XYZ file of C-alpha atoms in Angstrom:
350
model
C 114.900 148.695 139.688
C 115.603 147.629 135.731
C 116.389 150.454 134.416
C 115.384 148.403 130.829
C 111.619 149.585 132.053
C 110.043 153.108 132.406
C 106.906 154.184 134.479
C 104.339 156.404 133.137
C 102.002 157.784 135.624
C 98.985 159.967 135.520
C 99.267 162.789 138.434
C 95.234 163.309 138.631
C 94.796 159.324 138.878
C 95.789 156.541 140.782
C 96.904 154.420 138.109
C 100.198 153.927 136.242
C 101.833 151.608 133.628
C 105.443 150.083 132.866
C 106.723 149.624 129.322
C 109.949 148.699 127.673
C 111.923 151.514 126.739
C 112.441 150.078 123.011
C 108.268 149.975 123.113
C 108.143 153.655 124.068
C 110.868 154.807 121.340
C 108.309 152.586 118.574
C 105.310 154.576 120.380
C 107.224 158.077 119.789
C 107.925 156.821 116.048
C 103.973 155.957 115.774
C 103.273 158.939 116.998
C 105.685 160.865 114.528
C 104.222 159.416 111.666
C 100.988 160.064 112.759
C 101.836 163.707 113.085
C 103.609 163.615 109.436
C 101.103 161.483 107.789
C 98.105 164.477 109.271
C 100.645 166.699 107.652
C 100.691 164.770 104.741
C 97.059 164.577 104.443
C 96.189 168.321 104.858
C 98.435 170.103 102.168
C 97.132 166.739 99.304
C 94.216 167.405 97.534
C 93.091 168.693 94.146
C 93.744 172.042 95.949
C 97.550 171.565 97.180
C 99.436 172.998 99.787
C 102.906 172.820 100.587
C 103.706 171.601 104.031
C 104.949 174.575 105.559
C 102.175 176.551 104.226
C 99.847 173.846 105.920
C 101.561 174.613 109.325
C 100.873 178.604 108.698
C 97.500 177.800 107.852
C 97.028 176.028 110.971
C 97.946 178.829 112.895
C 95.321 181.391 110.699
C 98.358 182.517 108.571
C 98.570 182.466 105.013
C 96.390 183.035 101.773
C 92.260 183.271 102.645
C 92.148 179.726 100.633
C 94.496 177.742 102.485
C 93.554 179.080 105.598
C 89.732 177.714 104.448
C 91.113 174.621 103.107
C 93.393 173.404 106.018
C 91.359 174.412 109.130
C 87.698 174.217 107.566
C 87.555 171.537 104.945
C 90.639 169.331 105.950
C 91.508 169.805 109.205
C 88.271 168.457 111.068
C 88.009 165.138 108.947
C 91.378 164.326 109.240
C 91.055 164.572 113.473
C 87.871 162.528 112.915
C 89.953 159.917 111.345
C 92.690 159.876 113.640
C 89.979 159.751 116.963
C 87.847 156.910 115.200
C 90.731 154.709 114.048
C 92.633 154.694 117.166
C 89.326 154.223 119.468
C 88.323 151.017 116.947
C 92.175 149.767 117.294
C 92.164 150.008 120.867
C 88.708 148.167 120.908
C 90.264 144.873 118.883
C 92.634 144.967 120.985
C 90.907 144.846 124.370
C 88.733 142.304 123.033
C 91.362 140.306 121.532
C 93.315 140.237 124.769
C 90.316 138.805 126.633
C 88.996 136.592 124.156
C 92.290 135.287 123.448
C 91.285 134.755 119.768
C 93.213 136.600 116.927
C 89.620 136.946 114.957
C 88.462 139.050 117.602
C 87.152 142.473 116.591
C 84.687 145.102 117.131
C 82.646 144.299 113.569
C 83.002 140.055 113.642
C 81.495 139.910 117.290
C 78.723 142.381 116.821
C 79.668 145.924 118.492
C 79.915 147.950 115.338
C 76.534 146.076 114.226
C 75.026 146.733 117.677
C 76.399 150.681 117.551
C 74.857 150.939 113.419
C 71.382 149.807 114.839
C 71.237 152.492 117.471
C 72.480 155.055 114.955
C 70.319 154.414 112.242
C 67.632 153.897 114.413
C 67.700 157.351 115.813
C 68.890 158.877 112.166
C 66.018 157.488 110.386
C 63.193 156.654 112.854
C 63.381 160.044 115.048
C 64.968 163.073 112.398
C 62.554 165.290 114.404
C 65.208 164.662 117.531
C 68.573 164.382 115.624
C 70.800 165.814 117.783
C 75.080 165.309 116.331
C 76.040 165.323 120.452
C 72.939 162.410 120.706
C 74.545 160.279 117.930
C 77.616 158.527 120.036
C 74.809 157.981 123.080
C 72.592 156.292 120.804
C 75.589 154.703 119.315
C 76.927 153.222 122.488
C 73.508 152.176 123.844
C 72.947 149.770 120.119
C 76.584 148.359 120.950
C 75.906 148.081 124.926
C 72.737 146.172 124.410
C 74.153 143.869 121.253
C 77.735 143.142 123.583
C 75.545 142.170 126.381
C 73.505 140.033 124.701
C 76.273 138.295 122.967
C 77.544 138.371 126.638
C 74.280 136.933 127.864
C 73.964 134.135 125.276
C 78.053 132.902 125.508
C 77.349 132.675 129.043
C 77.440 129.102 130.701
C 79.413 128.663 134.224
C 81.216 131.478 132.721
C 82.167 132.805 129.015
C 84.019 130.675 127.327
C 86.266 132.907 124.585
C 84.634 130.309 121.383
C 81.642 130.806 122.761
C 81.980 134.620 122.663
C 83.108 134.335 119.157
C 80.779 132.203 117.693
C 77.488 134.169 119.522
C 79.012 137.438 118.538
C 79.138 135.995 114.674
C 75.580 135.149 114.730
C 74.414 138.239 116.379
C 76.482 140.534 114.253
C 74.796 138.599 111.263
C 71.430 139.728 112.560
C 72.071 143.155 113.705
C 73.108 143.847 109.815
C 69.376 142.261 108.402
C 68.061 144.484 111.319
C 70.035 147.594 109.936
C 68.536 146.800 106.686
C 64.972 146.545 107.701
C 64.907 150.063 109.453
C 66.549 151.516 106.453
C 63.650 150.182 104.124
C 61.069 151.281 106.671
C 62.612 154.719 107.160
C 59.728 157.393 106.883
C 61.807 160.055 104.948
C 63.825 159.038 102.249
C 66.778 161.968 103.101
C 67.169 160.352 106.502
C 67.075 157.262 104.774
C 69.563 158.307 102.017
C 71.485 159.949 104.743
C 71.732 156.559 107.240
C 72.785 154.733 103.770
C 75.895 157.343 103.634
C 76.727 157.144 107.180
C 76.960 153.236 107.181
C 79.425 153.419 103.520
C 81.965 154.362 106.539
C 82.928 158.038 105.627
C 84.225 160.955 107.273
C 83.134 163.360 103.867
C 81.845 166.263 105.076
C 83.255 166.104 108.826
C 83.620 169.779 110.406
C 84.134 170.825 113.797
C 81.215 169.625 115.294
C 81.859 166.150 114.829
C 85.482 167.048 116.302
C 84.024 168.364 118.877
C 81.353 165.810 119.675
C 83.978 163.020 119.263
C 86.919 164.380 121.160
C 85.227 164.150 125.425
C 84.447 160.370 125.018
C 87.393 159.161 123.228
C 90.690 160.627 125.088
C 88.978 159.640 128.601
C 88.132 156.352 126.840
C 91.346 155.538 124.941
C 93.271 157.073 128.622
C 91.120 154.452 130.505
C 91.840 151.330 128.286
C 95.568 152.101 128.608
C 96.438 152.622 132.122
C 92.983 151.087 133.862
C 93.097 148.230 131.326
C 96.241 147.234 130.431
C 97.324 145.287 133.528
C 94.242 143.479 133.827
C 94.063 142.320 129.724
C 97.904 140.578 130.704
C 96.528 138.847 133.301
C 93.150 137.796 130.945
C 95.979 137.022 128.347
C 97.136 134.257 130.927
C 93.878 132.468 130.957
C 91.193 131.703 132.989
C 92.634 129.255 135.629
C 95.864 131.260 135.858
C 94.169 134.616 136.046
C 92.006 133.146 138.785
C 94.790 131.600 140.306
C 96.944 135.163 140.783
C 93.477 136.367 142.568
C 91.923 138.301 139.628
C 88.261 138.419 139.440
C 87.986 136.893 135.908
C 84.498 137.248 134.824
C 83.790 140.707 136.534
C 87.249 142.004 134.579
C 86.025 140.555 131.462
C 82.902 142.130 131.524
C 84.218 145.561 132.481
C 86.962 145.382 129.421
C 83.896 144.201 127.058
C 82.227 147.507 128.449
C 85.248 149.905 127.686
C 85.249 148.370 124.271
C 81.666 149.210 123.708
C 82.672 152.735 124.526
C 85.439 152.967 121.983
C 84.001 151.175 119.380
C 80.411 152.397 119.864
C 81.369 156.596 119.865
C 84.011 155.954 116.930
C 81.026 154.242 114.934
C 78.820 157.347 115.450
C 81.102 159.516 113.782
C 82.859 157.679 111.096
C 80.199 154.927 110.562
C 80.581 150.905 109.848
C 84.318 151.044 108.420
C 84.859 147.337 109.212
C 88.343 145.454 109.902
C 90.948 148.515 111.664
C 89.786 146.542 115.086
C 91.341 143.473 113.738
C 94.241 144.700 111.456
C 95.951 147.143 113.755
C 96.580 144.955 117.012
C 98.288 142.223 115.153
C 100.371 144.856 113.009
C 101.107 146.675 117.023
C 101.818 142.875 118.345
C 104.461 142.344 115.783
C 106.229 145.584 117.058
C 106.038 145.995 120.629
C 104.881 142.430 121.735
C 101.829 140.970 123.426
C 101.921 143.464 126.564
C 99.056 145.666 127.027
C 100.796 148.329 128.450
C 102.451 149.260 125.296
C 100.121 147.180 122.962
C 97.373 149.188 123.334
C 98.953 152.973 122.855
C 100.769 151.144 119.490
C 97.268 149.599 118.157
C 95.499 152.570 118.641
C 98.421 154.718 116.575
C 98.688 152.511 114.144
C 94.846 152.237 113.635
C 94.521 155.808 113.099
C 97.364 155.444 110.803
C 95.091 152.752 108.970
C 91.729 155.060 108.786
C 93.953 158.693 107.893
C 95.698 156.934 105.253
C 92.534 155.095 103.543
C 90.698 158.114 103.745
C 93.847 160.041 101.924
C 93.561 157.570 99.161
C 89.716 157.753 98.791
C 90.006 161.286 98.792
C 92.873 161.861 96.143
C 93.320 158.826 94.112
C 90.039 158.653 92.602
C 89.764 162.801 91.681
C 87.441 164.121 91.344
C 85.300 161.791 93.023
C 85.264 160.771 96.765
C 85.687 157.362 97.643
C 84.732 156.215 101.294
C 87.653 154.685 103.564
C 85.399 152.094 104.618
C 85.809 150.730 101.089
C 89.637 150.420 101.274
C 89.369 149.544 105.201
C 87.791 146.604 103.777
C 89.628 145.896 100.670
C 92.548 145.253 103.120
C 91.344 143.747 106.097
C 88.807 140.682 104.155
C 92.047 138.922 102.692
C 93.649 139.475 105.941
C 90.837 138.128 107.920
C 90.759 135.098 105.380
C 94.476 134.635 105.767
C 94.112 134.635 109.920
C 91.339 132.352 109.892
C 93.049 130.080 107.576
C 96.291 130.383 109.776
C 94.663 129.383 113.026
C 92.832 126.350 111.482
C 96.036 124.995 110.799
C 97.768 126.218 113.841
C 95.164 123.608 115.482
């Protein structure tokens, strides 16, 4: 046995997964600075706490206002950002892995457009019904019906990974004009105003509820795509004749990883709304740490990408006092350059 390796099993499930033991020490560091960076993000404000008091507060001790502050105002929205950030991370990275393409994301091949569509619709077209536990259904059924049709229209003998691409372009493209139509034909103008919020990418005004709603599809989700997943996307990351070769059902796998990516992407969208580019920025910044295998690329991408949302949402929230700038802004701000300098990379890789 190399004793270089370690398993990780899951007692209640059939399933387990091998990682490097450097890989798991970088995963415990993610996950430290994810816990200090929460920290962090809880006691800074224009109301400040110190970080011990934050930890008191957590636990319902201390002053009546930082009790309110931490587990009320800041708490929730800061577990939003965390759950949302990792479940979009983990979604680039599943579909990178089986599309093979370093472009590959959630928001450039239509899922976050296909998840906005089935949000908005149901914000704006039936408030009468609004229903917070509804909103990552309806979510997931826009992104569901927009992956398979980019699924549908990439298919020929198979689904070639350009192909994929290049249909998931055009479709996102259309979902957004579609997005814009039912805003303009919105019957109230608050649901209306309220859908325009949403899609900014925000997590103002999270609370429990959200947490709540959130929390039962993403663990199961995120637990899925690491130990169900992550032997299957390093045998997609092989390619198709290779994959096929070792006995591995190629098109079926690819279509059930597109369908876990749905899930991710499609109930983080419902919460946090279209914050574009943490599918695409984390798994490269993951790759660069613990390598190209699944097993620990996936728990590292989806750290790192709730690194990416928590921090952007720190900044919007205390750089810019006293107003309240949406992550989705600086989400963007970061990962449009970075998407230029990829695509400009592979042309020249070719």
């Amino acid at each position: 046995m190399n004793k270089a390796y370690m398993t990780i099993r899951v007692p209640a499930l059939p399933v387990s997964v091998q990682i490097h033991r450097r890989t798991a020490g970088i995963i415990m560091s993610l996950m430290a600075a994810v816990a200090v960076l929460a920290l962090v993000s809880a006691g800074l404000g224009d109301y400040r706490i110190m970080p011990m008091d934050v930890l008191r507060a957590i636990r319902g001790i201390g002053t009546e206002e930082q009790v309110l502050v931490v587990q009320t105002l800041r708490l929730p929205r800061i577990l939003i950002s965390m759950l949302a950030g990792a479940g979009l991370a983990a979604a680039g990275t599943i579909l990178q892995c089986i599309v093979r393409n370093p472009l590959a994301a959630p928001d450039i091949v239509g899922i976050t457009g296909g998840a906005s569509v089935g949000a908005v619709f149901f914000i704006t077209q039936m408030p009468g019904l609004y229903d917070i536990r509804l909103l990552p259904v309806t979510a997931m059924a826009g992104a569901l019906i927009a992956a398979l049709l980019v699924y549908v229209l990439a298919w020929k003998r198979g689904v070639s990974t350009v192909r994929l691409v290049l249909v998931g372009i055009g479709i996102a493209a259309l979902l957004s004009s579609l997005v814009s139509m039912l805003l303009i034909m919105a019957p109230s103008s608050y649901s209306a105003s309220s859908a325009y919020i949403w899609l900014t990418g925000t997590v103002y005004g999270a609370n429990w509820d959200n947490v709540r709603t959130l929390l039962p599809w993403m663990v199961p989700l995120l637990i899925l795509a690491w130990f169900a997943g992550g032997r299957a996307l390093n045998i997609q990351q092989l390619g198709d004749d290779i994959a096929a070769g070792a006995g591995s059902a190629v098109q079926r796998q690819r279509l059930w990883m597109l369908l876990l990516a749905v899930g991710l992407a499609g109930s983080a969208v419902s919460m946090v709304g279209t914050i574009g580019f943490v599918g695409l920025i984390a798994p490269h910044m993951a790759r660069r740490l613990v390598g190209a295998s699944a097993g620990g690329l996936i728990p590292a991408s989806a750290l790192i990408g709730a690194c990416i949302l928590m921090g952007a949402d720190l900044v919007g929230r205390t750089m810019f006092l006293p107003h309240d700038v949406p992550a989705g802004v600086f989400t963007a701000a970061i990962g449009a350059p970075f998407f230029i300098y990829l695509l400009f990379r592979t042309r020249n890789a070719r």
